[in-house]
């Protein structure tokens, strides 16, 4: 990830606390639409000199996020937890309640592989903003898994994710904050 992208992610992460206080409580609703899709990529067409190649329409950003969410949830349901973790950048940061923090490839892999019996994951899209290369998604996650005792547990959290376009053309999560 470039130094500028890292700086943008750090600044955005600092603002996440403000986002958390602005989200009102709401009951769970239907899951976001799903599509069969692998990690979504963006085609890079040649850009004329001086043109802004970061602009994207709201529909383009939403379609990108829908595809990325579908890939995440399909991998989780299939038990491909390292596949879920692979959708995070190597230097990604996860931020949770009470100062909980997971950072870096090894820690993110360990976080996701702790779910020994994944059942279902639904991601609701509340808002999408940003530009091509850096997409801000706000949503609600309903993640269900079986605990070691066999008990079904569902975790419902609000979240903000920053999707960052990598040099390989794939979007990956740079920051994942949930509360």
Tab-separated table of C-alpha atoms in Angstrom:
chain	number	residue	atom	x	y	z
A	1	UNK	CA	0.000	0.000	0.000
A	2	UNK	CA	1.406	3.430	-0.851
A	3	UNK	CA	2.382	5.934	1.828
A	4	UNK	CA	-0.459	8.243	0.685
A	5	UNK	CA	-2.997	5.415	0.905
A	6	UNK	CA	-1.722	4.466	4.354
A	7	UNK	CA	-2.028	8.091	5.503
A	8	UNK	CA	-5.580	8.234	4.137
A	9	UNK	CA	-6.470	5.041	6.007
A	10	UNK	CA	-5.025	6.351	9.266
A	11	UNK	CA	-6.965	9.604	8.928
A	12	UNK	CA	-10.148	7.710	8.096
A	13	UNK	CA	-9.654	5.375	11.046
A	14	UNK	CA	-9.357	8.392	13.334
A	15	UNK	CA	-12.770	9.541	12.137
A	16	UNK	CA	-14.449	6.184	12.749
A	17	UNK	CA	-15.283	7.077	16.348
A	18	UNK	CA	-17.373	9.973	15.076
A	19	UNK	CA	-19.146	7.631	12.667
A	20	UNK	CA	-19.963	5.244	15.504
A	21	UNK	CA	-21.830	7.887	17.463
A	22	UNK	CA	-23.877	8.916	14.436
A	23	UNK	CA	-25.414	5.485	13.742
A	24	UNK	CA	-28.853	4.954	15.247
A	25	UNK	CA	-30.118	1.612	16.519
A	26	UNK	CA	-32.191	-0.338	14.005
A	27	UNK	CA	-33.645	-3.829	13.802
A	28	UNK	CA	-32.018	-6.352	11.467
A	29	UNK	CA	-33.379	-6.199	7.934
A	30	UNK	CA	-32.975	-8.325	4.846
A	31	UNK	CA	-29.430	-9.059	3.769
A	32	UNK	CA	-27.774	-7.147	0.987
A	33	UNK	CA	-28.120	-8.737	-2.448
A	34	UNK	CA	-25.585	-11.436	-3.220
A	35	UNK	CA	-23.807	-12.297	-6.437
A	36	UNK	CA	-21.546	-15.244	-7.240
A	37	UNK	CA	-18.238	-13.457	-7.555
A	38	UNK	CA	-14.597	-13.804	-6.565
A	39	UNK	CA	-12.565	-10.878	-5.268
A	40	UNK	CA	-13.828	-8.013	-7.387
A	41	UNK	CA	-11.328	-6.137	-9.492
A	42	UNK	CA	-11.386	-2.919	-11.414
A	43	UNK	CA	-10.324	-2.881	-15.030
A	44	UNK	CA	-7.737	-0.219	-15.684
A	45	UNK	CA	-8.405	1.476	-18.980
A	46	UNK	CA	-5.855	3.998	-20.220
A	47	UNK	CA	-6.503	7.459	-18.824
A	48	UNK	CA	-5.703	10.546	-20.866
A	49	UNK	CA	-3.020	12.745	-19.277
A	50	UNK	CA	-4.534	15.161	-16.769
A	51	UNK	CA	-7.807	13.224	-16.488
A	52	UNK	CA	-9.144	12.249	-13.054
A	53	UNK	CA	-9.163	8.443	-13.064
A	54	UNK	CA	-10.494	8.201	-9.488
A	55	UNK	CA	-14.055	9.315	-10.191
A	56	UNK	CA	-16.753	6.681	-10.017
A	57	UNK	CA	-20.517	6.919	-9.997
A	58	UNK	CA	-22.514	5.960	-6.929
A	59	UNK	CA	-23.865	2.983	-8.881
A	60	UNK	CA	-20.329	1.817	-9.739
A	61	UNK	CA	-19.226	2.065	-6.108
A	62	UNK	CA	-22.347	0.252	-4.897
A	63	UNK	CA	-21.941	-2.534	-7.470
A	64	UNK	CA	-18.309	-2.965	-6.414
A	65	UNK	CA	-19.269	-3.225	-2.724
A	66	UNK	CA	-22.125	-5.649	-3.445
A	67	UNK	CA	-19.679	-7.931	-5.291
A	68	UNK	CA	-17.060	-7.678	-2.536
A	69	UNK	CA	-19.626	-8.418	0.180
A	70	UNK	CA	-20.900	-11.405	-1.795
A	71	UNK	CA	-17.364	-12.792	-2.027
A	72	UNK	CA	-16.834	-12.359	1.735
A	73	UNK	CA	-20.107	-14.004	2.742
A	74	UNK	CA	-19.780	-16.882	0.264
A	75	UNK	CA	-16.304	-17.691	1.532
A	76	UNK	CA	-17.481	-17.609	5.147
A	77	UNK	CA	-20.482	-19.869	4.451
A	78	UNK	CA	-18.219	-22.315	2.582
A	79	UNK	CA	-15.849	-22.447	5.546
A	80	UNK	CA	-13.049	-20.792	3.552
A	81	UNK	CA	-11.894	-18.651	6.457
A	82	UNK	CA	-8.420	-18.032	5.047
A	83	UNK	CA	-10.245	-16.894	1.906
A	84	UNK	CA	-12.143	-14.354	4.025
A	85	UNK	CA	-8.863	-13.224	5.609
A	86	UNK	CA	-7.276	-12.923	2.142
A	87	UNK	CA	-9.759	-10.163	1.356
A	88	UNK	CA	-7.892	-7.996	3.881
A	89	UNK	CA	-4.698	-6.151	2.923
A	90	UNK	CA	-1.536	-7.537	4.494
A	91	UNK	CA	-1.249	-4.390	6.627
A	92	UNK	CA	-4.971	-4.082	7.420
A	93	UNK	CA	-6.277	-3.084	10.833
A	94	UNK	CA	-9.464	-4.290	12.547
A	95	UNK	CA	-10.825	-2.090	15.346
A	96	UNK	CA	-13.485	-3.302	17.764
A	97	UNK	CA	-15.146	-2.164	20.976
A	98	UNK	CA	-13.098	-1.359	24.074
A	99	UNK	CA	-9.872	-0.795	22.159
A	100	UNK	CA	-9.814	-4.270	20.583
A	101	UNK	CA	-7.304	-4.188	17.707
A	102	UNK	CA	-6.098	-6.780	15.202
A	103	UNK	CA	-3.357	-5.737	12.780
A	104	UNK	CA	-1.330	-7.437	10.078
A	105	UNK	CA	-1.608	-10.605	8.015
A	106	UNK	CA	-0.846	-13.192	10.716
A	107	UNK	CA	-3.241	-11.646	13.244
A	108	UNK	CA	-6.055	-11.272	10.688
A	109	UNK	CA	-5.614	-14.881	9.541
A	110	UNK	CA	-5.776	-16.002	13.190
A	111	UNK	CA	-8.876	-13.857	13.834
A	112	UNK	CA	-10.859	-15.433	10.997
A	113	UNK	CA	-9.691	-19.031	11.439
A	114	UNK	CA	-10.932	-19.048	15.049
A	115	UNK	CA	-14.468	-19.560	13.687
A	116	UNK	CA	-14.392	-23.368	13.633
A	117	UNK	CA	-18.023	-23.838	12.578
A	118	UNK	CA	-19.200	-20.955	10.363
A	119	UNK	CA	-22.916	-20.983	9.566
A	120	UNK	CA	-24.039	-17.772	7.851
A	121	UNK	CA	-23.002	-14.180	7.252
A	122	UNK	CA	-25.289	-11.414	6.046
A	123	UNK	CA	-23.959	-7.947	5.296
A	124	UNK	CA	-26.373	-5.044	4.986
A	125	UNK	CA	-25.172	-2.015	3.077
A	126	UNK	CA	-26.219	1.213	4.818
A	127	UNK	CA	-24.073	3.660	2.828
A	128	UNK	CA	-21.265	3.674	0.276
A	129	UNK	CA	-19.042	6.618	-0.550
A	130	UNK	CA	-15.595	7.298	-1.894
A	131	UNK	CA	-13.849	7.120	-5.211
A	132	UNK	CA	-12.261	4.512	-7.403
A	133	UNK	CA	-9.369	3.113	-5.405
A	134	UNK	CA	-10.714	3.942	-1.924
A	135	UNK	CA	-14.304	3.011	-1.039
A	136	UNK	CA	-15.945	3.721	2.322
A	137	UNK	CA	-18.714	1.274	3.269
A	138	UNK	CA	-20.995	1.563	6.293
A	139	UNK	CA	-23.209	-1.370	7.172
A	140	UNK	CA	-24.577	-3.948	9.559
A	141	UNK	CA	-23.097	-7.440	9.887
A	142	UNK	CA	-25.015	-10.529	11.062
A	143	UNK	CA	-22.414	-13.284	11.499
A	144	UNK	CA	-23.566	-16.713	12.742
A	145	UNK	CA	-21.370	-19.578	13.881
A	146	UNK	CA	-21.475	-22.522	16.263
A	147	UNK	CA	-19.498	-22.262	19.461
A	148	UNK	CA	-17.437	-25.215	20.700
A	149	UNK	CA	-20.472	-26.248	22.786
A	150	UNK	CA	-22.559	-26.508	19.599
A	151	UNK	CA	-24.634	-23.455	20.539
A	152	UNK	CA	-25.547	-21.227	17.593
A	153	UNK	CA	-24.329	-17.670	18.145
A	154	UNK	CA	-25.124	-14.641	15.987
A	155	UNK	CA	-23.112	-11.460	16.335
A	156	UNK	CA	-24.816	-8.322	14.999
A	157	UNK	CA	-22.628	-5.233	14.739
A	158	UNK	CA	-22.486	-1.931	12.900
A	159	UNK	CA	-19.300	-1.454	10.894
A	160	UNK	CA	-17.288	0.817	8.656
A	161	UNK	CA	-14.901	-0.709	6.124
A	162	UNK	CA	-12.389	1.030	3.891
A	163	UNK	CA	-11.804	-0.931	0.688
A	164	UNK	CA	-8.426	-0.138	-0.895
A	165	UNK	CA	-7.489	-0.978	-4.470
A	166	UNK	CA	-4.172	-2.829	-4.513
A	167	UNK	CA	-1.500	-2.799	-7.195
A	168	UNK	CA	-2.841	-6.169	-8.396
A	169	UNK	CA	-6.210	-4.566	-9.231
A	170	UNK	CA	-8.085	-6.246	-6.355
A	171	UNK	CA	-9.929	-4.393	-3.620
A	172	UNK	CA	-9.019	-5.480	-0.111
A	173	UNK	CA	-10.050	-4.246	3.305
A	174	UNK	CA	-7.574	-1.741	4.733
A	175	UNK	CA	-9.568	-0.783	7.834
A	176	UNK	CA	-12.468	-2.704	9.404
A	177	UNK	CA	-14.034	-1.013	12.426
A	178	UNK	CA	-17.066	-2.468	14.177
A	179	UNK	CA	-19.106	-1.716	17.276
